[in-house]
Short mmCIF file of N, CA and C in Angstrom, two decimals:
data_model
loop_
_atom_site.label_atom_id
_atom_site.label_comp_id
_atom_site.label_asym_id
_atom_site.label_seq_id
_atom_site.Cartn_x
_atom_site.Cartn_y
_atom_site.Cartn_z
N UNK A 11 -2.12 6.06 26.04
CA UNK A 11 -1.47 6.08 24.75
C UNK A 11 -2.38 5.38 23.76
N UNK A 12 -2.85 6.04 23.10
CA UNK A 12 -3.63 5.37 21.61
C UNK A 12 -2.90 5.53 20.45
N UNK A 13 -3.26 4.35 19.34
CA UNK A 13 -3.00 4.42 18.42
C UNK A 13 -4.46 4.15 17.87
N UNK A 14 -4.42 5.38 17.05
CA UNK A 14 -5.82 5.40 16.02
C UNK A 14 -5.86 5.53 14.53
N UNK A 15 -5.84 3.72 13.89
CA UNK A 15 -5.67 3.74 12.71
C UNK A 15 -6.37 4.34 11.81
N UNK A 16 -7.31 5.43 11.97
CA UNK A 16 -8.43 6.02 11.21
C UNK A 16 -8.14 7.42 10.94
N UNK A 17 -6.82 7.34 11.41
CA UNK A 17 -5.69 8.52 10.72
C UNK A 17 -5.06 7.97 9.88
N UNK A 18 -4.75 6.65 9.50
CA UNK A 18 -4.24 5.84 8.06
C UNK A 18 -4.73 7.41 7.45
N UNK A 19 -3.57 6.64 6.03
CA UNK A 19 -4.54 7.27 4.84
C UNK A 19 -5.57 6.51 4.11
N UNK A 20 -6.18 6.96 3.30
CA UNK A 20 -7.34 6.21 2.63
C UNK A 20 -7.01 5.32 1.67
N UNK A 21 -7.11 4.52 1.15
CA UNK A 21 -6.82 4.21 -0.34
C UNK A 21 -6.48 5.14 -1.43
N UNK A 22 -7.70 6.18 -1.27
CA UNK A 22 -7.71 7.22 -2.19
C UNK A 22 -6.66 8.35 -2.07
N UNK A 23 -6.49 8.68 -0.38
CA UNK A 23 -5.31 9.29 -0.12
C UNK A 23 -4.17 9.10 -0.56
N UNK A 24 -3.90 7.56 -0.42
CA UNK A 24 -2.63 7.22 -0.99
C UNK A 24 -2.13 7.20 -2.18
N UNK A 25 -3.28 7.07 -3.22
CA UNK A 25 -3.21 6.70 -4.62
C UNK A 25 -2.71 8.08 -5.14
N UNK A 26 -3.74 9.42 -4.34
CA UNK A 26 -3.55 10.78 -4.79
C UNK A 26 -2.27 11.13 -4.64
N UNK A 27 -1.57 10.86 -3.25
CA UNK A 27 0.06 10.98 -3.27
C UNK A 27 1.31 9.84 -4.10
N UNK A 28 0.45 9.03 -4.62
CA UNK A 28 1.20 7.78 -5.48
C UNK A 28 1.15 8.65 -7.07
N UNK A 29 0.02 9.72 -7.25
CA UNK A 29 0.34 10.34 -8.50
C UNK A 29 1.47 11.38 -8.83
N UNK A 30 1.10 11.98 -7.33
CA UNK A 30 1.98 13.49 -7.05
C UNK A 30 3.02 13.27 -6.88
N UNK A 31 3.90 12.00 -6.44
CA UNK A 31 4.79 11.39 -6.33
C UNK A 31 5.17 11.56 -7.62
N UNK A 32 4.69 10.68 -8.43
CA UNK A 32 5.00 10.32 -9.64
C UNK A 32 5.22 11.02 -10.92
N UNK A 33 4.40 11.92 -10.56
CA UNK A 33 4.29 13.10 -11.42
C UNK A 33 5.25 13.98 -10.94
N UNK A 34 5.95 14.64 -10.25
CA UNK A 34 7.30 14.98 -9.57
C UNK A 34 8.63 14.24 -10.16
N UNK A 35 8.39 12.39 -9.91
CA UNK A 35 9.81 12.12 -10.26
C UNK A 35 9.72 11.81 -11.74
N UNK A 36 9.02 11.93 -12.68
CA UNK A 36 8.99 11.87 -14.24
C UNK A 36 8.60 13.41 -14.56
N UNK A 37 8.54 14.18 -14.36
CA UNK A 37 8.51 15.48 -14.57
C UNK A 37 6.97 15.63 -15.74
N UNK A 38 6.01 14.69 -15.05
CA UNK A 38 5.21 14.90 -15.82
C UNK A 38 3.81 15.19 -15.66
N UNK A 39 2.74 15.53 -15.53
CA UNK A 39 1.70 16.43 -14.94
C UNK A 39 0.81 15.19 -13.88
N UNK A 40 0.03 15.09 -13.43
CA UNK A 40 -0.81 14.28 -12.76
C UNK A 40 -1.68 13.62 -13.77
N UNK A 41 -1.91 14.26 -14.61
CA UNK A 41 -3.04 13.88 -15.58
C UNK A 41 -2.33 12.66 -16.35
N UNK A 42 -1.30 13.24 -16.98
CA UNK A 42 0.05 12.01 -17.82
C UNK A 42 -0.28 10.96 -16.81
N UNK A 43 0.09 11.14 -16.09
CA UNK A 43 0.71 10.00 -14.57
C UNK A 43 -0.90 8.86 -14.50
N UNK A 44 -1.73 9.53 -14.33
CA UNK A 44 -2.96 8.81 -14.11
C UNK A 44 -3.54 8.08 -15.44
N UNK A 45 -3.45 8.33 -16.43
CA UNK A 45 -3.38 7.84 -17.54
C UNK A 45 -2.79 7.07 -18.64
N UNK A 46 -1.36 7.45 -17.96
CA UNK A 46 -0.81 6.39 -18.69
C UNK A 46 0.74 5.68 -17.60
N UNK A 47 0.51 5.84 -16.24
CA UNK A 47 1.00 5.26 -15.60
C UNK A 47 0.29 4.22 -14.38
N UNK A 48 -0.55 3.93 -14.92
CA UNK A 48 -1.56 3.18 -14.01
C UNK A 48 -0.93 1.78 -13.72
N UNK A 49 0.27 1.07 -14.08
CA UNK A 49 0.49 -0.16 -13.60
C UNK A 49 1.43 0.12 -13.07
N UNK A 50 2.04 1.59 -12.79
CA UNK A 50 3.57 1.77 -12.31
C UNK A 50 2.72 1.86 -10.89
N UNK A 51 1.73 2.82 -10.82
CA UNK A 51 0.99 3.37 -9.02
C UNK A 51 0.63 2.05 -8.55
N UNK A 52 0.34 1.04 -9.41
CA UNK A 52 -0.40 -0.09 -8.83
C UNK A 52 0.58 -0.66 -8.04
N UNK A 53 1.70 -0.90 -8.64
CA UNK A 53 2.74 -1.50 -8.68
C UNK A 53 3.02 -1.09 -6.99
N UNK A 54 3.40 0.43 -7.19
CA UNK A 54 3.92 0.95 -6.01
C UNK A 54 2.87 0.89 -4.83
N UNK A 55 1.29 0.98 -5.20
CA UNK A 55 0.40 0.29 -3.87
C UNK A 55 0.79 -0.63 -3.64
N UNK A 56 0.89 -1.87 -3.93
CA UNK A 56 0.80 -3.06 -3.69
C UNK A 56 1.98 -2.74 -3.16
N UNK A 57 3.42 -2.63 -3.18
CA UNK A 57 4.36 -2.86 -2.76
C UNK A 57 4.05 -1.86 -1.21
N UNK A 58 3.60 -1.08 -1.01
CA UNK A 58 3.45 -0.06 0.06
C UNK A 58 2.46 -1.07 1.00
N UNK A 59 1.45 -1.71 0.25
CA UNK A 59 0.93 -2.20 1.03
C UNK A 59 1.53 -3.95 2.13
N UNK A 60 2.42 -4.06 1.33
CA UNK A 60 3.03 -5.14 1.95
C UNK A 60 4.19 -4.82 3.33
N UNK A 61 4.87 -3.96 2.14
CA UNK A 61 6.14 -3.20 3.36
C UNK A 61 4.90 -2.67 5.00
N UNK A 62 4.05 -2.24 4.57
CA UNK A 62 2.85 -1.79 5.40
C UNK A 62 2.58 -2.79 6.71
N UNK A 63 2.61 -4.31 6.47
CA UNK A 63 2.49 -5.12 7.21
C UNK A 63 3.91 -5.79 7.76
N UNK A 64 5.35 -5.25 6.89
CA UNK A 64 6.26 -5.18 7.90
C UNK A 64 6.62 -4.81 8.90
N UNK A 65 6.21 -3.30 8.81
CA UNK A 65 6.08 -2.25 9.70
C UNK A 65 5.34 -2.33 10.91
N UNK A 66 4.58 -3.33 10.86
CA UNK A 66 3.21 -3.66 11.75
C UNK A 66 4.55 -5.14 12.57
N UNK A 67 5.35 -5.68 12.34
CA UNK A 67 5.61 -6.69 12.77
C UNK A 67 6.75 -6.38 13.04
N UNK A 68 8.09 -5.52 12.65
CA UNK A 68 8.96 -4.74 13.27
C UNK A 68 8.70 -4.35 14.70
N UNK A 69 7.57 -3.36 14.79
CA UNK A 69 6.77 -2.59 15.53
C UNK A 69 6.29 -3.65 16.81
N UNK A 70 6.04 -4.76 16.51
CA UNK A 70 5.60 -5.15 17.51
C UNK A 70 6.81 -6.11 17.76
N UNK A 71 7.77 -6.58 17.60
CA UNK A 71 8.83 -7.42 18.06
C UNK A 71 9.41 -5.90 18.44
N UNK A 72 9.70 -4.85 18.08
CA UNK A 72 10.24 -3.64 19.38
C UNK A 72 9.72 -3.65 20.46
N UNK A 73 8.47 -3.31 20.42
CA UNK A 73 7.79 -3.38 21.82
C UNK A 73 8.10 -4.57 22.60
N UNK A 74 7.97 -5.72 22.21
CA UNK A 74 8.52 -7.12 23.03
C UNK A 74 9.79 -7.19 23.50
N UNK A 75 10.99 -6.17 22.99
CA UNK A 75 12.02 -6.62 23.17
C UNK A 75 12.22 -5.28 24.13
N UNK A 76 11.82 -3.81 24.13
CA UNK A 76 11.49 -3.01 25.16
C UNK A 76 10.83 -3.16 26.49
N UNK A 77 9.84 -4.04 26.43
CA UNK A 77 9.09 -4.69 28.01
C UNK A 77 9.80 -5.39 28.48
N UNK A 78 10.99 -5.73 27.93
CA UNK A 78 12.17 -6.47 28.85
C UNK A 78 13.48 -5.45 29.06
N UNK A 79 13.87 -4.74 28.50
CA UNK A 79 15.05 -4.05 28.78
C UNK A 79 14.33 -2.37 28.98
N UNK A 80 13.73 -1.84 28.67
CA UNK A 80 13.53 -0.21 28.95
C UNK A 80 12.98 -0.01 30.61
N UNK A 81 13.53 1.09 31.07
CA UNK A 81 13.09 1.87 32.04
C UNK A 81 12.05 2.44 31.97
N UNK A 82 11.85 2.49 31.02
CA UNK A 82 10.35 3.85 30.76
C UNK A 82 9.62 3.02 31.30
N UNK A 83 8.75 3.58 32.29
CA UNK A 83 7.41 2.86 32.67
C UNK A 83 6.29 3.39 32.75
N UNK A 84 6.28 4.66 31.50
CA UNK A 84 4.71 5.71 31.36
C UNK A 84 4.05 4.89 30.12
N UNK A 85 5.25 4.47 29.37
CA UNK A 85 4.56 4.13 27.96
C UNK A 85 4.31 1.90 28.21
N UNK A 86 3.15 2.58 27.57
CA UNK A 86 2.36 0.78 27.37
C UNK A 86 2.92 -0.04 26.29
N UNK A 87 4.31 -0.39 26.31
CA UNK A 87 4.79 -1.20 25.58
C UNK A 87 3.26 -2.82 25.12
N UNK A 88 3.04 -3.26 25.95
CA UNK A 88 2.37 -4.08 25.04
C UNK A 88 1.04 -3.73 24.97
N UNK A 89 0.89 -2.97 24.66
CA UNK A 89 -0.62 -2.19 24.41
C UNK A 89 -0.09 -1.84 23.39
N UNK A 90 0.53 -1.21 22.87
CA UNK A 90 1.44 -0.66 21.33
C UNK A 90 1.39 -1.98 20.77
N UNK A 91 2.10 -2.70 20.85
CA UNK A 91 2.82 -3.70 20.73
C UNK A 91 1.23 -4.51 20.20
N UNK A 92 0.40 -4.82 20.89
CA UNK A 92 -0.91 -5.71 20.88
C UNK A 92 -1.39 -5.19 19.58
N UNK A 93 -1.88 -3.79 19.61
CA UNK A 93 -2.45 -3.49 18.62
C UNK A 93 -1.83 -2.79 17.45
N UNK A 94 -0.43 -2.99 17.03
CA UNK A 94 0.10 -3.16 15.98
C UNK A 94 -0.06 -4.72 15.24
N UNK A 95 0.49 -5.42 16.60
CA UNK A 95 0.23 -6.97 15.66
C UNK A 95 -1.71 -7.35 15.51
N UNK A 96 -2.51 -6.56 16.43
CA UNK A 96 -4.05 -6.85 15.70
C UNK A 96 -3.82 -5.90 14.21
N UNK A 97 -3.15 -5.32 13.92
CA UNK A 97 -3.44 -4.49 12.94
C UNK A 97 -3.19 -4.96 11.77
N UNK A 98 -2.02 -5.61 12.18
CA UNK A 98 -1.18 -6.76 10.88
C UNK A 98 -2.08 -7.72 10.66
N UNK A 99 -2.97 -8.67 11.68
CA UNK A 99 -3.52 -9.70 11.23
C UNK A 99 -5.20 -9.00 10.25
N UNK A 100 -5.40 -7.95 11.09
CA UNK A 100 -6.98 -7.06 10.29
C UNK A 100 -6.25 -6.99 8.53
N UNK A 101 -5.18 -6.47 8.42
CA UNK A 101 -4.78 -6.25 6.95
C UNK A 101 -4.14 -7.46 6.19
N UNK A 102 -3.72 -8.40 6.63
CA UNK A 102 -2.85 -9.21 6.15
C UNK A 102 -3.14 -9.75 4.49
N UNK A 103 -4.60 -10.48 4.77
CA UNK A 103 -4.94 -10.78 3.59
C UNK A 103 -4.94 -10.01 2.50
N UNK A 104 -5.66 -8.66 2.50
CA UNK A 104 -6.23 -7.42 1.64
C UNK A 104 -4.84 -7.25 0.99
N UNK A 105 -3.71 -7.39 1.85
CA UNK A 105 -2.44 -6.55 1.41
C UNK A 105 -1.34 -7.55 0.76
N UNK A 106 -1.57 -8.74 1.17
CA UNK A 106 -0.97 -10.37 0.46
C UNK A 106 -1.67 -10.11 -0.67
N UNK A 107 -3.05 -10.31 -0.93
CA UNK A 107 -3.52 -10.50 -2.16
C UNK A 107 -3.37 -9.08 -3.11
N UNK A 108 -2.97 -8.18 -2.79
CA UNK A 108 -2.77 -6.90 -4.00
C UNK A 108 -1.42 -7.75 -4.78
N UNK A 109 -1.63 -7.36 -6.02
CA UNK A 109 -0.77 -7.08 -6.97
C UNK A 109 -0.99 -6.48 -8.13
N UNK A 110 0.73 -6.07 -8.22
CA UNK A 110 0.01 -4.70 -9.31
C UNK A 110 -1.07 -4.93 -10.41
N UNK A 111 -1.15 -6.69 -10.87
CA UNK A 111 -1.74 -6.78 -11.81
C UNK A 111 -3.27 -6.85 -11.60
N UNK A 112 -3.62 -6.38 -10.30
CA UNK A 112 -4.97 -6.65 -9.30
C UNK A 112 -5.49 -5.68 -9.52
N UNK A 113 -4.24 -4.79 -8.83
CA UNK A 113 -5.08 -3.18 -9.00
C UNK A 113 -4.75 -2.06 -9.67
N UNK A 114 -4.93 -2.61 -10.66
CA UNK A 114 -4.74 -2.17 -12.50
C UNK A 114 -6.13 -1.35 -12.66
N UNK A 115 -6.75 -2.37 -12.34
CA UNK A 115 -7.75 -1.84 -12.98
C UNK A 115 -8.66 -0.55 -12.12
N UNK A 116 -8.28 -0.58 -10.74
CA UNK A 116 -8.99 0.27 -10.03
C UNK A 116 -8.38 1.88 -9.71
N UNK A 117 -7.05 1.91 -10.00
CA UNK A 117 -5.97 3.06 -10.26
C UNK A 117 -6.29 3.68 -11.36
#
């Protein structure tokens, strides 16, 4: 069982679906959105990127609490489990320190 974070999306990936998003729920083109909504996408990275490292720590208190109660014995509960929480500590900082007012300028 692998998990291979290099199927993430990119930064750039995300930002591109943070427009299309956006541009969908304001009914307004991509171009509008990128131009004159640049602290709303920031906003919503940064917040994606935090919830991001919840997900990473959910994820691994499941697995801990499955290696004690599940039957399944194909799947590598703490092998999942290990490298979700290495994943949380690789991002932690990058994703603590965003805020929207950070990445203003790079959106």
């Amino acid at each position: 069982m692998g998990l291979d974070f290099d199927y993430y999306p990119t930064r750039e990936q995300q930002l591109s679906f943070l427009h299309a998003y956006l541009s969908e729920f304001h009914g307004e083109s991509e171009e509008t959105v990128k131009s004159k909504r640049g602290a709303e996408v920031a906003a919503l990275y940064a917040r994606i990127g935090k919830y991001s490292l919840v997900s990473h720590l959910l994820w691994y208190a499941w697995t801990r609490s499955q290696v004690r109660i599940s039957h399944i014995e194909y799947f590598d509960y703490l092998k999942y489990g290990d490298t979700r929480l290495a994943r949380y500590w690789a991002t932690r900082d990058a994703m603590l320190a965003l805020s929207h007012k950070e990445t203003v300028q790079f959106v």
